[in-house]
mmCIF file of C-alpha atoms and ligand atoms in Angstrom:
data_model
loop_
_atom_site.group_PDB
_atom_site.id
_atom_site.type_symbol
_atom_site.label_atom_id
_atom_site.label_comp_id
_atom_site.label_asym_id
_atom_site.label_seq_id
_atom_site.Cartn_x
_atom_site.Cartn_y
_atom_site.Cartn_z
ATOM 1 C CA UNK A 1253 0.000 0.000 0.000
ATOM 2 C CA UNK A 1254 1.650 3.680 -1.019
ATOM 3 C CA UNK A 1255 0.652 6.156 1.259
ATOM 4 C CA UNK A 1256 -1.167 9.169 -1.430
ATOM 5 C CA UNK A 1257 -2.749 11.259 0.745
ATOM 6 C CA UNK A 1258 -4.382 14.129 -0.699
ATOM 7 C CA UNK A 1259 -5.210 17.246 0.982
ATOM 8 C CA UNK A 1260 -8.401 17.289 2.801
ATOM 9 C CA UNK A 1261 -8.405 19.701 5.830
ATOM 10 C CA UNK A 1262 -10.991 21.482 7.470
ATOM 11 C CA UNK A 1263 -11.825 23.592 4.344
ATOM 12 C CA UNK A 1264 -13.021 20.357 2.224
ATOM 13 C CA UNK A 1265 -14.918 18.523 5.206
ATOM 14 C CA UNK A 1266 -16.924 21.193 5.270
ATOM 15 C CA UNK A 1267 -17.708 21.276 1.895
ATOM 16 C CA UNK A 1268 -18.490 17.731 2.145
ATOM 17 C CA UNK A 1269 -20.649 18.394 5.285
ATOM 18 C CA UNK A 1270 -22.157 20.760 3.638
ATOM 19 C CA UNK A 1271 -23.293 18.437 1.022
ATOM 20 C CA UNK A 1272 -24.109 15.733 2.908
ATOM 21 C CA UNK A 1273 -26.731 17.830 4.237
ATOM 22 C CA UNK A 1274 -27.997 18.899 0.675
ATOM 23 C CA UNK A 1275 -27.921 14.819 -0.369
ATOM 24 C CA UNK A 1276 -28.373 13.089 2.392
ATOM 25 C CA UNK A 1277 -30.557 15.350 5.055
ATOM 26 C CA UNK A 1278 -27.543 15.259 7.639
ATOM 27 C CA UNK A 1279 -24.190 17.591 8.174
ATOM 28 C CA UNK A 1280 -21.210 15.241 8.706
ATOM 29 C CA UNK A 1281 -17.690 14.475 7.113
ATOM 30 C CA UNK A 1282 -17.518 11.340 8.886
ATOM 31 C CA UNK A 1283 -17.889 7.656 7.320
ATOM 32 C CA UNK A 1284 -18.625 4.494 8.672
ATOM 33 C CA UNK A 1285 -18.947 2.197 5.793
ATOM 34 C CA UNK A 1286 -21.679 0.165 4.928
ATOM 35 C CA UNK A 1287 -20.763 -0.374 1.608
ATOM 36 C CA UNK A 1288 -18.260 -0.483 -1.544
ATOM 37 C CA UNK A 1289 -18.274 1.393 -4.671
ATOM 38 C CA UNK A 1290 -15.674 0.346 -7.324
ATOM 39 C CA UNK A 1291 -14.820 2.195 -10.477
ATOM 40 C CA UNK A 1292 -12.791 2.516 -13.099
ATOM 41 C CA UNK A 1293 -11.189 5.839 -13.747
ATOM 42 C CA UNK A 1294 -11.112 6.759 -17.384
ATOM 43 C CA UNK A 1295 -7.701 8.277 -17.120
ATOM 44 C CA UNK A 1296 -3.994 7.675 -18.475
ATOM 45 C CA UNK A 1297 -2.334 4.528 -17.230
ATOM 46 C CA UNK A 1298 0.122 6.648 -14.934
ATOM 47 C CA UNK A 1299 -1.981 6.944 -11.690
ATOM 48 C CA UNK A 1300 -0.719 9.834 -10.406
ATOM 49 C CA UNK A 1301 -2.817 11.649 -12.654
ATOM 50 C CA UNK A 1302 -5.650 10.614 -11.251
ATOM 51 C CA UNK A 1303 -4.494 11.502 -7.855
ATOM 52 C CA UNK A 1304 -3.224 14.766 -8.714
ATOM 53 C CA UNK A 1305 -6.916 15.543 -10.052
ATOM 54 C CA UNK A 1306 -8.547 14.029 -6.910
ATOM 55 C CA UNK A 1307 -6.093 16.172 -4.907
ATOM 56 C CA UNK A 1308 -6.824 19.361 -6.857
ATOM 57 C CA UNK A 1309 -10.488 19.540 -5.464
ATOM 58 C CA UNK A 1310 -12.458 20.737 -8.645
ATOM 59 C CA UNK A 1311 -15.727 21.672 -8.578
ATOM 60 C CA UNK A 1312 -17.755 18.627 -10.213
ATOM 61 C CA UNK A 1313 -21.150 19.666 -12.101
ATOM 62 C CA UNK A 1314 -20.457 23.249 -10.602
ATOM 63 C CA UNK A 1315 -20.205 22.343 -7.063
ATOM 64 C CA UNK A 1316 -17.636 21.491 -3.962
ATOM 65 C CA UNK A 1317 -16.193 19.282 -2.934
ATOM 66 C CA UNK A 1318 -14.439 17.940 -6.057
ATOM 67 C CA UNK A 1319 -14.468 13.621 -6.919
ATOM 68 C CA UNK A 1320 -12.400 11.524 -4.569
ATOM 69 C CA UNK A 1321 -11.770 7.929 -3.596
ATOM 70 C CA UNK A 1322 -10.199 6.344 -0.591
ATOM 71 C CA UNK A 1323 -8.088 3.889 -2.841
ATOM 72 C CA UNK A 1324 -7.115 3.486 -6.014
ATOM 73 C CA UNK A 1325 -5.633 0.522 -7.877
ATOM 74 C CA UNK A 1326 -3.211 0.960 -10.864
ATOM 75 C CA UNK A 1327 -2.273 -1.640 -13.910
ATOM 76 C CA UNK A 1328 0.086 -3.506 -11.866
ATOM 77 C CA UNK A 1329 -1.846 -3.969 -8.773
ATOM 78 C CA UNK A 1330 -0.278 -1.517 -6.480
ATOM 79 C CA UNK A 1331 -2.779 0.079 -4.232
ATOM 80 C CA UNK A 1332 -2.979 3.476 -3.413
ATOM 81 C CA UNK A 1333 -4.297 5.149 0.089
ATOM 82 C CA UNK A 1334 -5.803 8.707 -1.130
ATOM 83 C CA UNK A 1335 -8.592 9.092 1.858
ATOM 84 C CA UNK A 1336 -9.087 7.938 5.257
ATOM 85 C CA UNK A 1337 -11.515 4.985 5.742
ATOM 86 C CA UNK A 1338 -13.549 7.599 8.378
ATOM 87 C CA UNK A 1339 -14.230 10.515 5.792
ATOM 88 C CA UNK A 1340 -16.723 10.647 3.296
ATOM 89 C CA UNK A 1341 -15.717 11.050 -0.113
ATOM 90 C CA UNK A 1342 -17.857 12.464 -3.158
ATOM 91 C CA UNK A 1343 -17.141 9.383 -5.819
ATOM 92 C CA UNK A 1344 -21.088 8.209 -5.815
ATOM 93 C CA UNK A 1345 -24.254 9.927 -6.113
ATOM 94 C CA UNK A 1346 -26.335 8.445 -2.992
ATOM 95 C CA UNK A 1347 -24.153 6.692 -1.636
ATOM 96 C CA UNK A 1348 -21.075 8.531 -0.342
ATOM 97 C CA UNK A 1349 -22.333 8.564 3.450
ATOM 98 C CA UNK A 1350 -21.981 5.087 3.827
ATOM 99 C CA UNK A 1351 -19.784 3.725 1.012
ATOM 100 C CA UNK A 1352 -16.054 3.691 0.719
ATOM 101 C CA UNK A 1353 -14.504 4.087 -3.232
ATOM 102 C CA UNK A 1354 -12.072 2.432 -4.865
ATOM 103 C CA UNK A 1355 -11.108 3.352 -7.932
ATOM 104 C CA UNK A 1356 -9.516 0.926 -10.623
ATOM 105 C CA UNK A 1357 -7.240 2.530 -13.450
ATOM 106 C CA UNK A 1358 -8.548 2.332 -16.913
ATOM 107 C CA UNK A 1359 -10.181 3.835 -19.845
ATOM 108 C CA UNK A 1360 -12.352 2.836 -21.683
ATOM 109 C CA UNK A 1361 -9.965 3.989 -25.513
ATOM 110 C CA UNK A 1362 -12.979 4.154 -27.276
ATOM 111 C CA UNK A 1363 -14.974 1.330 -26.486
ATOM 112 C CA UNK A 1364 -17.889 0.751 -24.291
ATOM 113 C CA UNK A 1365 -17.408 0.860 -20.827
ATOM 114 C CA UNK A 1366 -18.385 -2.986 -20.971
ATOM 115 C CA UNK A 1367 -15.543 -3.343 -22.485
ATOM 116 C CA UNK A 1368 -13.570 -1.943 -20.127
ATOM 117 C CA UNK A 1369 -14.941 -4.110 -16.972
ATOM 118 C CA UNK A 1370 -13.522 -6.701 -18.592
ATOM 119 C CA UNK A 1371 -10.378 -5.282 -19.207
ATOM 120 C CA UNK A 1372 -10.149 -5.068 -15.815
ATOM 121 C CA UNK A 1373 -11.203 -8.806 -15.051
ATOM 122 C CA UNK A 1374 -8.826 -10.226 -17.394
ATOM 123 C CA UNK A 1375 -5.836 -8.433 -15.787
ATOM 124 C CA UNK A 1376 -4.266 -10.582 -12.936
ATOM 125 C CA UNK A 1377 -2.359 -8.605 -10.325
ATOM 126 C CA UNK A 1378 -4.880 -5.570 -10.587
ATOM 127 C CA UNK A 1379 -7.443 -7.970 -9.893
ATOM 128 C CA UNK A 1380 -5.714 -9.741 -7.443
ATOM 129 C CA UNK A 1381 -5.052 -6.803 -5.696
ATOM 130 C CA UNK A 1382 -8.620 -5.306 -5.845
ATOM 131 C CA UNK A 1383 -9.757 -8.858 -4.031
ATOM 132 C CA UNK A 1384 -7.352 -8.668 -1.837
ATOM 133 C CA UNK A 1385 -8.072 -4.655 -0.629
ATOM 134 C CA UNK A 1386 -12.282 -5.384 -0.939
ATOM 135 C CA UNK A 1387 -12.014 -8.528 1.516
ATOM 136 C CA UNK A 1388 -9.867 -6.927 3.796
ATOM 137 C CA UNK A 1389 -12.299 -3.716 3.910
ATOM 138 C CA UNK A 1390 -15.177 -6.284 4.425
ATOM 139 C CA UNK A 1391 -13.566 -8.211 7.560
ATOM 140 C CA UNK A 1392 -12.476 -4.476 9.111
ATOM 141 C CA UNK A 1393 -16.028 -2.838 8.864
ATOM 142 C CA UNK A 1394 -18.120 -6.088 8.593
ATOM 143 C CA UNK A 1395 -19.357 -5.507 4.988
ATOM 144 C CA UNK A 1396 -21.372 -7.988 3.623
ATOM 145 C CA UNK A 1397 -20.529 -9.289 -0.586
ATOM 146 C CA UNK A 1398 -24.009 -8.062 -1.614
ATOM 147 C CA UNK A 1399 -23.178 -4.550 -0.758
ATOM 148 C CA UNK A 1400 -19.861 -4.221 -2.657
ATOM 149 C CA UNK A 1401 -21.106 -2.731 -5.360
ATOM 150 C CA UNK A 1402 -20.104 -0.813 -8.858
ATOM 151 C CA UNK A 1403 -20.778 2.698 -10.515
ATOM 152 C CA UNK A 1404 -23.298 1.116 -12.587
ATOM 153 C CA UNK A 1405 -25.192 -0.681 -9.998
ATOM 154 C CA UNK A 1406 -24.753 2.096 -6.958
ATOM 155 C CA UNK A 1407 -29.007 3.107 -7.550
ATOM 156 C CA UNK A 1408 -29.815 -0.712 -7.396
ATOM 157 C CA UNK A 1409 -28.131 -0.915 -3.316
ATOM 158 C CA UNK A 1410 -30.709 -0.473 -0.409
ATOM 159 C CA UNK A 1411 -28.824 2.651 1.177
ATOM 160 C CA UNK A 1412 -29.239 4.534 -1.719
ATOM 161 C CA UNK A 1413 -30.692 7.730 -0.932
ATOM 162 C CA UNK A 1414 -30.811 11.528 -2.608
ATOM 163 C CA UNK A 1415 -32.640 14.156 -1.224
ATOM 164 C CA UNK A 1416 -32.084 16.055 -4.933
ATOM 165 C CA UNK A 1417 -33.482 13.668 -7.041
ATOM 166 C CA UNK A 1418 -30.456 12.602 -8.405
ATOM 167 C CA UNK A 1419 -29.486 9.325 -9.881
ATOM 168 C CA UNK A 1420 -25.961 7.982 -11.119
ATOM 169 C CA UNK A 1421 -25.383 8.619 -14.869
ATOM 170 C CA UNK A 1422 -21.790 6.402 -14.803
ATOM 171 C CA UNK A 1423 -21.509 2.808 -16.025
ATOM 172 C CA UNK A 1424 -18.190 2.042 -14.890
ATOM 173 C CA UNK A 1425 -18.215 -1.842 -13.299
ATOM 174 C CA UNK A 1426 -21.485 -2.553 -14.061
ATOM 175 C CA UNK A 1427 -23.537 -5.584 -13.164
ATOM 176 C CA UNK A 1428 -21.873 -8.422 -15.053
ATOM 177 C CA UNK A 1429 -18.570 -7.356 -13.704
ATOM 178 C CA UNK A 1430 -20.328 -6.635 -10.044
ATOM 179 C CA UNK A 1431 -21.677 -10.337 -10.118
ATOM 180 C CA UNK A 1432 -18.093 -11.575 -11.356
ATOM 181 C CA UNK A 1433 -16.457 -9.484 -8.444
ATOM 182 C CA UNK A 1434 -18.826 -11.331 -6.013
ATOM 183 C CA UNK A 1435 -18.188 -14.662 -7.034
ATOM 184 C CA UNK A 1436 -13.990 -14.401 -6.815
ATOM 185 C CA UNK A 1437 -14.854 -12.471 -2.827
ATOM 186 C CA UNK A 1438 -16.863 -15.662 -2.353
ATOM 187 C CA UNK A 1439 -14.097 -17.967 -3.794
ATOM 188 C CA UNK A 1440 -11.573 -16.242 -1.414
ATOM 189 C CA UNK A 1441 -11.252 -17.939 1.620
HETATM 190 ZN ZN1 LIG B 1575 -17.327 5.880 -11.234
#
């Protein structure tokens, strides 16, 4: 695990606070997960790229705080700390007060994003590694398989909530590679 910090002091808690209230109905920063989100990030293969954006806090769709994760997971399968497992990050619509992120690198170079789950399952140590980091999440916070979930099936898991309306527009992991990422937890002993 490389430590990757990014910055996220008082300034950006309470801009997540702030919309935790708007999405959620309640002002905290805090986390204590329920659930797992992966995705993939649709970026260059060279995952400090990613982080550096995560780090950068951007507005995303004209509001604070900017996209995070708590992990991330390059080509090779080395993981990647960015967030601390107790602070919410924004990387889901309806789910970020419960779920932890983890973010997988790769793009989807044109094809569907389909194609680009199975990228992902065909590639040994980054899989490998993203088995390894889920189950050990799991046994920490008591997670249950069923609630590891992806992009594309976040709306589908019974925390979902958003006070706005809002529903995820992202496909990234979506249920085929969800069910396949269930079966190798299950398979893990
Ligand atoms: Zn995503």
């Amino acid at each position: 695990m490389v430590a990757a910090r990014i910055p996220y002091g008082p300034e950006r808690r309470e801009q997540m606070a702030d919309y935790s209230l708007r999405r959620y109905g309640e002002r905290s920063a805090d986390l204590m997960p329920h659930a797992i989100v992966v995705h993939f990030t649709e970026s260059p293969d060279d995952p400090w790229v990613t982080i550096n954006f995560f780090a950068g806090n951007q507005p995303n769709a004209g509001t604070l705080p900017g996209v995070c994760t708590h992990f991330l997971i390059d080509k090779v399968g080395t993981i990647y700390d960015l967030v601390a497992t107790d602070t919410r990050c924004r990387h889901a619509v309806g789910l970020n007060h419960v779920a932890l992120g983890i973010e997988v690198v790769q793009s989807t170079e044109g094809h569907s994003s389909h194609w680009a789950d199975d990228q992902i399952l065909a590639r040994q140590p980054q899989m490998d590694a993203l088995i390894a980091l889920i189950g050990q999440l799991q046994q920490q916070f008591s997670i249950p398989t069923d609630r590891v979930q992806g992009h594309g099936t976040a709306d589908t898991d019974p925390e979902f909530k958003d006070l706005t309306g809002m529903r995820n527009d992202h496909t990234d992991i979506g249920p085929d590679a969800v069910a396949e990422i269930r079966r190798r937890l299950e398979a893990t002993p």
